[in-house]
CSV table of C-alpha atoms in Angstrom, one decimal:
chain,number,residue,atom,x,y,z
X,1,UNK,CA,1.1,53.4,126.7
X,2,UNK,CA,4.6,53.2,127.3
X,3,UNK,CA,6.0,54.6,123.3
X,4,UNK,CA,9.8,53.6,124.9
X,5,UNK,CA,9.7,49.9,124.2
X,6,UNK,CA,8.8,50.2,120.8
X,7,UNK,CA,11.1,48.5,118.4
X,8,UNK,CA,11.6,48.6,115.0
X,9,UNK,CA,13.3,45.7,113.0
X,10,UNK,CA,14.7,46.0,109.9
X,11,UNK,CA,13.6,43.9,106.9
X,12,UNK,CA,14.7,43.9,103.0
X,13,UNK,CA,12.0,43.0,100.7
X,14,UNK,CA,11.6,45.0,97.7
X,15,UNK,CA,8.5,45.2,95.4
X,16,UNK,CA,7.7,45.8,91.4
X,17,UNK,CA,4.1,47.4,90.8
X,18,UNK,CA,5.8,50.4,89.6
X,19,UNK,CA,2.6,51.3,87.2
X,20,UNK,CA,0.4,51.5,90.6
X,21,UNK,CA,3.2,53.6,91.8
X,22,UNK,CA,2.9,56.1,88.6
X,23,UNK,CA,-0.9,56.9,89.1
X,24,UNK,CA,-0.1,57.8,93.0
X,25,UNK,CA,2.0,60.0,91.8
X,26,UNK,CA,-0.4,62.1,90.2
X,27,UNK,CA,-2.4,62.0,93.0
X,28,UNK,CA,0.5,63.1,95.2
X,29,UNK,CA,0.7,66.5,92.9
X,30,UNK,CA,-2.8,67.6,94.3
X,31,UNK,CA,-1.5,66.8,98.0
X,32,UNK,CA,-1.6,70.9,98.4
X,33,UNK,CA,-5.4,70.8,97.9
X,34,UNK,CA,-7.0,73.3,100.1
X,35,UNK,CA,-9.2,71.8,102.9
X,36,UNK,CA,-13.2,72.2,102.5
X,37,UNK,CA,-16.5,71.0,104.4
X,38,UNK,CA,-18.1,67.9,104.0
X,39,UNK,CA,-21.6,67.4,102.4
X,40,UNK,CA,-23.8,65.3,103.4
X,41,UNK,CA,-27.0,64.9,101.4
X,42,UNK,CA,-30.3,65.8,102.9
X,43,UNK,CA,-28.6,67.8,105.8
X,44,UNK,CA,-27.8,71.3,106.1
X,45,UNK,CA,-24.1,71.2,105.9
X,46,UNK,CA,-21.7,74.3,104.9
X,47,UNK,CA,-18.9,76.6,106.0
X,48,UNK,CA,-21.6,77.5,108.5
X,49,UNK,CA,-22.8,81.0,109.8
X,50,UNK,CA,-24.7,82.0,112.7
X,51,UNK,CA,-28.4,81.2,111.0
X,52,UNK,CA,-27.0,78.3,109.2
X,53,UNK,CA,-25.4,76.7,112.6
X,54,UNK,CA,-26.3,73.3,113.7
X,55,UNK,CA,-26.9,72.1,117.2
X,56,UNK,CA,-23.6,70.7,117.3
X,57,UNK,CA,-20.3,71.5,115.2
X,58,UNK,CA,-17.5,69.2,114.8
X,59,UNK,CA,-14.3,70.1,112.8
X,60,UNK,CA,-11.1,68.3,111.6
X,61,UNK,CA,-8.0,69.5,111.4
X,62,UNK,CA,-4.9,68.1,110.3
X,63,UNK,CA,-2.9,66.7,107.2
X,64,UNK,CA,-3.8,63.8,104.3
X,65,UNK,CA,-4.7,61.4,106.6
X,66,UNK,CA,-7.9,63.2,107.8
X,67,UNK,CA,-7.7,64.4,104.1
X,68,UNK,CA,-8.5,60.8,103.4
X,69,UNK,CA,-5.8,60.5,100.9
X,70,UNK,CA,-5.4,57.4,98.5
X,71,UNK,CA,-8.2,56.2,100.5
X,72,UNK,CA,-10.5,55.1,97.8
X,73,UNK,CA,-9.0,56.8,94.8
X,74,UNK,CA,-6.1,58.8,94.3
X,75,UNK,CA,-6.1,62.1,96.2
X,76,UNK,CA,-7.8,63.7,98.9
X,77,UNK,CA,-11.7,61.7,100.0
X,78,UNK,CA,-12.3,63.5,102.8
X,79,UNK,CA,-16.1,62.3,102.2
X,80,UNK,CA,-15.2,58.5,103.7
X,81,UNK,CA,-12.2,59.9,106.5
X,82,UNK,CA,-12.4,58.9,109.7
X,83,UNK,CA,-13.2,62.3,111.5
X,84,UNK,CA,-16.1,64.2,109.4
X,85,UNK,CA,-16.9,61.3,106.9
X,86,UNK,CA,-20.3,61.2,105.7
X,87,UNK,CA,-20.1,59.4,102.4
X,88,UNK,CA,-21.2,55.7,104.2
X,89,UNK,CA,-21.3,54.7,107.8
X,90,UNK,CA,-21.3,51.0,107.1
X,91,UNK,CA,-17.6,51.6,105.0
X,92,UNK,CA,-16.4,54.6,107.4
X,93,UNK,CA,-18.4,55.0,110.5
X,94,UNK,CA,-16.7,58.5,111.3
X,95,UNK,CA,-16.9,60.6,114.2
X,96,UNK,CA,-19.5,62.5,112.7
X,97,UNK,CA,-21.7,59.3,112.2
X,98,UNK,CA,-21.0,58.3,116.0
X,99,UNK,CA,-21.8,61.5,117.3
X,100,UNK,CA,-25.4,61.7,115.4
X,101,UNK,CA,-26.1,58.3,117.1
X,102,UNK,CA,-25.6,59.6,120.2
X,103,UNK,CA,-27.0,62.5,120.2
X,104,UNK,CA,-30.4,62.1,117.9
X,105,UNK,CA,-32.2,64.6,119.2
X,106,UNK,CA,-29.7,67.1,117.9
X,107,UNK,CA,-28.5,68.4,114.4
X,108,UNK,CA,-25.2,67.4,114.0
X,109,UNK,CA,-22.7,69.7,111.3
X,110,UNK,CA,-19.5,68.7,110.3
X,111,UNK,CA,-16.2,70.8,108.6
X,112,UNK,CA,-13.1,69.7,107.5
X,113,UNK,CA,-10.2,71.6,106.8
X,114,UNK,CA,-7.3,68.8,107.1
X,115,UNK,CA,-4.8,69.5,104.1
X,116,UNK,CA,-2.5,66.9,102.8
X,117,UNK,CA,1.1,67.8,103.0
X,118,UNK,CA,0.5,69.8,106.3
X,119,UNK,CA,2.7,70.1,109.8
X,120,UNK,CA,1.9,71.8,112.4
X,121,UNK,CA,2.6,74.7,112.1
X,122,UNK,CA,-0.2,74.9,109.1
X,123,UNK,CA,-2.8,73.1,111.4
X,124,UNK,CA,-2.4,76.2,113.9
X,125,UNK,CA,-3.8,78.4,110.9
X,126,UNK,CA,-6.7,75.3,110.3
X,127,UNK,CA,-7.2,76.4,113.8
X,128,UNK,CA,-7.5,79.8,113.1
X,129,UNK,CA,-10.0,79.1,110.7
X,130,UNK,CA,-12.1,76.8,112.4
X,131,UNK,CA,-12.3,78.7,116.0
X,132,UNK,CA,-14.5,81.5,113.8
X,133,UNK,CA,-17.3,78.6,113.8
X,134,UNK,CA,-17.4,77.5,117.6
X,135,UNK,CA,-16.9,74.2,117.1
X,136,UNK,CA,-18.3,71.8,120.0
X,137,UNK,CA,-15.8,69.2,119.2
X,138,UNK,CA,-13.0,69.0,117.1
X,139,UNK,CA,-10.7,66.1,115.8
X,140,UNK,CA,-6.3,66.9,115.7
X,141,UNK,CA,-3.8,64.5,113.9
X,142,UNK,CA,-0.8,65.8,112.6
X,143,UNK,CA,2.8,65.3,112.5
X,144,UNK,CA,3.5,62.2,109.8
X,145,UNK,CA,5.0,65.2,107.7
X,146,UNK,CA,7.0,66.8,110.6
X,147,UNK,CA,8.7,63.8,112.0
X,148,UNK,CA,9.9,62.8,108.3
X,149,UNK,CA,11.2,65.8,107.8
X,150,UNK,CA,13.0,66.1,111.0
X,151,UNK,CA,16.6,65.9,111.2
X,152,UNK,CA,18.7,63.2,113.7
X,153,UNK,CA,19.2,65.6,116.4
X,154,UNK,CA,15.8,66.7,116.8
X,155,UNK,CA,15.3,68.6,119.9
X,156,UNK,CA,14.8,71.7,118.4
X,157,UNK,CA,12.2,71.2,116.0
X,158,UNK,CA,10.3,68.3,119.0
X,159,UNK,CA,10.3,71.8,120.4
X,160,UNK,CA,8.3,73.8,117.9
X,161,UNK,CA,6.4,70.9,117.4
X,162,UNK,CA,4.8,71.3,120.5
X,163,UNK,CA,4.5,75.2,120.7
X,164,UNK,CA,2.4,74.8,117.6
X,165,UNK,CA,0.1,72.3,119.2
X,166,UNK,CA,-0.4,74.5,122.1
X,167,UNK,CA,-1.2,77.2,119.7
X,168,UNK,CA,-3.1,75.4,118.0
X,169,UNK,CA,-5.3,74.1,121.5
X,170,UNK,CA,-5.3,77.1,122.5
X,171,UNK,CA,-7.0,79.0,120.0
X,172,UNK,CA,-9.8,76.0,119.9
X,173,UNK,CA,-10.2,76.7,123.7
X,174,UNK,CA,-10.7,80.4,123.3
X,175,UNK,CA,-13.2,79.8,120.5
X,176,UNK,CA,-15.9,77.9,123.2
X,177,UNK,CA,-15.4,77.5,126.9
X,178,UNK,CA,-16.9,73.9,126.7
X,179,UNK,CA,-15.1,73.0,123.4
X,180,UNK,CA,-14.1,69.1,123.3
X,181,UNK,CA,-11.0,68.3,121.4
X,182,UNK,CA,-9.6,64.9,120.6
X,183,UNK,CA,-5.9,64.9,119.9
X,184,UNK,CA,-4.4,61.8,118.2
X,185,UNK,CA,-1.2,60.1,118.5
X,186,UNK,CA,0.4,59.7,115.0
X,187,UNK,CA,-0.2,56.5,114.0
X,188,UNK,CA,3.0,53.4,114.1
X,189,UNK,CA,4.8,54.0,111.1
X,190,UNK,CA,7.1,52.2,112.3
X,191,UNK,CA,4.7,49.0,111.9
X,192,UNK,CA,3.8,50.6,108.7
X,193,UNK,CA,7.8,49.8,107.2
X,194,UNK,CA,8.0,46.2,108.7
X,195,UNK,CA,4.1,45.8,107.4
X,196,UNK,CA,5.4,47.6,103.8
X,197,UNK,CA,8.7,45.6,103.1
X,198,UNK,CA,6.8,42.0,103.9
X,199,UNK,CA,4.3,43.1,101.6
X,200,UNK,CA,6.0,44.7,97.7
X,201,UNK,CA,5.7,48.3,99.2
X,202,UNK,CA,9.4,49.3,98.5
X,203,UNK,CA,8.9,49.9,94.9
X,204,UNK,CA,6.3,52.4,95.7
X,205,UNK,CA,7.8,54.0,98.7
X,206,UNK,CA,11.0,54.9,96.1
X,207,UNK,CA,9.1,55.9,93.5
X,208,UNK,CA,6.9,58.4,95.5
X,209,UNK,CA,9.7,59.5,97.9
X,210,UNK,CA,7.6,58.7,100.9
X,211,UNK,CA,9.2,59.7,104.0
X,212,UNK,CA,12.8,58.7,103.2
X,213,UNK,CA,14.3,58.7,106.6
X,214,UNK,CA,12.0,56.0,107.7
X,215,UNK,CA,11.2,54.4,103.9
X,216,UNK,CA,13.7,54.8,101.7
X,217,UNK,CA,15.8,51.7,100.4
X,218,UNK,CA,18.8,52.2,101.9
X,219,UNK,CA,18.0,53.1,105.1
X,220,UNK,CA,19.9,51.1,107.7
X,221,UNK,CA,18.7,48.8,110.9
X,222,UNK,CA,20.2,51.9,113.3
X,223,UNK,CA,18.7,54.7,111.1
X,224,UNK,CA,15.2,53.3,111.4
X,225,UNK,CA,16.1,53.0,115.5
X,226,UNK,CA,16.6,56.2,115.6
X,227,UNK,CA,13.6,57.6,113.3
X,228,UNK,CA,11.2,55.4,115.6
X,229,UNK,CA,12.6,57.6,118.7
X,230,UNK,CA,11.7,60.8,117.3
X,231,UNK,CA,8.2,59.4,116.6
X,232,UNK,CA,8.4,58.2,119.9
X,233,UNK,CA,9.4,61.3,121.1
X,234,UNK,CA,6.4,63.1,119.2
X,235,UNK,CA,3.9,60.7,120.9
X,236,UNK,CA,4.8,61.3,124.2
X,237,UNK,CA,5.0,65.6,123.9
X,238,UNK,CA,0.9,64.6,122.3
X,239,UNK,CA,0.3,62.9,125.5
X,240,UNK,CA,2.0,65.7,127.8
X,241,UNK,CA,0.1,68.7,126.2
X,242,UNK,CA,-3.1,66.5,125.8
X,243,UNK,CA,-2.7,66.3,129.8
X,244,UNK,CA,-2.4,70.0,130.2
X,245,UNK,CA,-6.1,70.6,129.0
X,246,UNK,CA,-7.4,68.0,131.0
X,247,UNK,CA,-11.4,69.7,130.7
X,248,UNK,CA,-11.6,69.7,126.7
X,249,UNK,CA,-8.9,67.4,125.4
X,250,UNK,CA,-8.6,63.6,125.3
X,251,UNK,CA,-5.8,61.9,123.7
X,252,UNK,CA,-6.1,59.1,121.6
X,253,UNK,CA,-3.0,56.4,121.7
X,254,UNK,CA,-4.4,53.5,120.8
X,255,UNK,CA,-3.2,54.2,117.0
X,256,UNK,CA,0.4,54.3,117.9
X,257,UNK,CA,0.0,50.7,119.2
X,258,UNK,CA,0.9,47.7,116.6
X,259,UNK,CA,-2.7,47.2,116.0
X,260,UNK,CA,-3.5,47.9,112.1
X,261,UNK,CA,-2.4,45.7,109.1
X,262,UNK,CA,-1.6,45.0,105.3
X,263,UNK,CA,-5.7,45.0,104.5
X,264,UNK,CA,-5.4,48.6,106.2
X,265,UNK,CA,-3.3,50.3,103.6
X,266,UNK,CA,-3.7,52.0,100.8
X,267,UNK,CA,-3.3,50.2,97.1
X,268,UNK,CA,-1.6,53.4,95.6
X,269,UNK,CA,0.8,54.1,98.3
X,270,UNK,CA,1.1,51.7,101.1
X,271,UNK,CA,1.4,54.4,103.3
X,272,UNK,CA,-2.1,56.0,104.0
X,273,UNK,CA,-5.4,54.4,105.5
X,274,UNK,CA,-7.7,52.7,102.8
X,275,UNK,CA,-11.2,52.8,103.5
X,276,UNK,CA,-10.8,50.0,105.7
X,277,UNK,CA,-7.9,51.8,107.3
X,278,UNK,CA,-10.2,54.9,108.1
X,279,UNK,CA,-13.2,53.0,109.3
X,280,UNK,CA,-10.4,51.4,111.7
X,281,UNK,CA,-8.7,54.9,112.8
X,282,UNK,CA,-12.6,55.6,113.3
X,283,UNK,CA,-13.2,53.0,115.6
X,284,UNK,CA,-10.1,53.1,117.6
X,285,UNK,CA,-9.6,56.8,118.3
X,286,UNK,CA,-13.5,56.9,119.4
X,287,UNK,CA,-13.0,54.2,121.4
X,288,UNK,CA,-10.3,56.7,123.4
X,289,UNK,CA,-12.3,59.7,123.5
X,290,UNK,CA,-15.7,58.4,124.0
X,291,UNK,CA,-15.0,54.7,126.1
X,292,UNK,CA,-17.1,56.7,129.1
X,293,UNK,CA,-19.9,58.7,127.2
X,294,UNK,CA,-18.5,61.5,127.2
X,295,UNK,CA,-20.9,62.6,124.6
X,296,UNK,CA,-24.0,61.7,126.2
C-alpha cells in the first residue's frame, strides 16, 4: 500500500451527547488495567505452564484496541477482541476462533496481555512476558498512543518507535525458532476524524481529550496534514521491520486502508472498534496473514 497518497480533509461538524461522553470517561480511568488471559469455557485456558501447555499458543500484545476497549461496554473486553477473543465467534470471529478451525486436530490456548494506554515501549515488556510461554503465534498492534503523543518534528521519537518494535520482535523470535508473528498497521485514524466529525463525535472527542493533535476542535486543515504524515510515517517503519523477519512475521495493512465505517465505532467514544469493529479488524488482518494457509 502506498501510505503517501493518503489525504486527510478537514471537516467541522460538532456533536452534543455529552452524557454518553461522561460514562466513557469512567471507563477511560480503568484504561491502566493490567493485561490478563482469556477464558474460554470448557477449554483449558491459563497463564500456562509446561504441563498445562496446549498444542498451540497464541498471544496478543499491544494497547486498548486488542484490550477491546469501549467495545461492548465501557472498559477493557478483551473476551470479544479481535486477536484472542473467545466470548462468540459469530459476534467476534478472532484469531483464536480461526486458528481452532484450521487446525482441529490440535488444542489451541490463547493469552492476552494488551493494556489500554500502552506505546511501545510497554509492549516490549508484554513481550518480555509473553516469550516465557513460547508462543507459536502472536498478534502486535500498537502505536495509536505514540503517534498522538508525538510532537511535529517527529523524527526522533519515529526513531524509538522502531527500536522498540525490533525489541520487541526480537525477543518473540528468541522465545521459538518457528514463532509466527503478525504485526499490524495502526489503523486510518485519519478516516476515523472525517468518519467522527460527519457523525456528532466532536462533543465526545473534547470531552475525553482523545488524541488532540488529530481530534481536538481546533485543530486546523494543515495540522491534520501533518498528523496523517507521522501516522504515515509509522505505517511504513511497520512495513520496513515487518520485512526484516521475513520467516516469522507478516504485516498486516489492510487496516490502514479507508475501509471501516460509522457502524464500526464505538457508542462511548467514537474512537475504538465496537464489536462490529473487532469482528472487522478480525477479518481483515487474518485475511493478511493467513490469505495463503499459512496455518495449515
Amino acid at each position: 500500500m502506498d501510505f503517501s497518497k493518503i489525504q486527510v480533509k478537514r471537516k467541522s461538524y460538532l456533536g452534543a451527547l455529552q452524557i454518553l461522553a461522561l460514562l466513557t470517561a469512567t471507563g477511560l480511568a480503568s484504561r491502566q488495567a493490567s493485561g490478563d488471559v482469556v477464558q474460554d469455557p470448557g477449554t483449558q485456558e491459563g497463564v500456562v505452564g509446561v504441563e498445562k501447555r496446549p498444542d498451540f499458543l497464541m498471544g496478543s500484545i499491544g494497547d486498548s484496541i486488542t484490550a477491546g476497549f469501549d467495545s461492548r461496554r465501557p472498559g477493557p473486553n478483551r473476551e470479544i477482541n479481535w486477536s484472542t477473543g473467545t466470548r462468540n465467534a459469530s459476534k467476534v470471529n478472532s484469531h483464536v476462533w480461526r486458528l481452532r478451525k484450521a487446525m482441529p486436530e490440535k488444542t489451541v490456548g490463547a493469552v492476552n496481555l494488551a493494556i489500554s494506554g500502552s506505546k511501545a515501549a510497554d509492549v516490549v515488556e508484554q513481550a518480555a512476558k509473553l516469550a516465557v510461554q513460547r508462543p507459536d503465534y502472536v498478534t502486535v498492534l500498537v502505536g495509536a498512543n505514540d503517534v498522538c503523543a508525538w510532537p511535529d518534528e517527529h523524527r526522533i521519537a519515529l526513531q524509538a518507535y522502531e527500536n522498540d518494535m525490533r525489541k520487541t520482535l526480537d525477543l518473540l523470535v528468541a522465545s521459538n525458532p518457528d514463532v509466527r508473528i503478525m504485526v499490524s498497521a495502526v489503523p486510518n485514524m485519519p478516516l476515523l476524524q472525517k468518519i467522527g466529525v460527519a457523525n456528532n463525535c466532536q462533543a465526545k472527542w473534547s470531552v475525553l481529550k482523545i488524541c488532540k493533535p488529530l481530534l481536538a476542535a481546533d485543530r486546523t486543515e494543515d495540522q491534520r496534514k501533518a498528523f496523517a504524515a507521522r501516522w504515515i510515517d509509522m505505517n511504513q517503519v511497520l512495513a520496513r521491520v515487518s520485512a526484516d523477519y521475513p520467516r516469522h512475521v507478516r504485516f498486516a495493512s489492510s487496516v490502514a486502508e479507508p475501509v471501516f465505517h460509522h457502524g464500526h465505532l464505538s457508542p462511548y467514544d467514537c474512537f475504538h472498534p465496537n464489536t462490529a469493529g473487532q469482528d472487522f479488524l478480525a477479518e481483515k488482518t487474518w485475511e493478511d496473514v493467513d490469505g495463503d494457509h499459512w496455518f495449515q
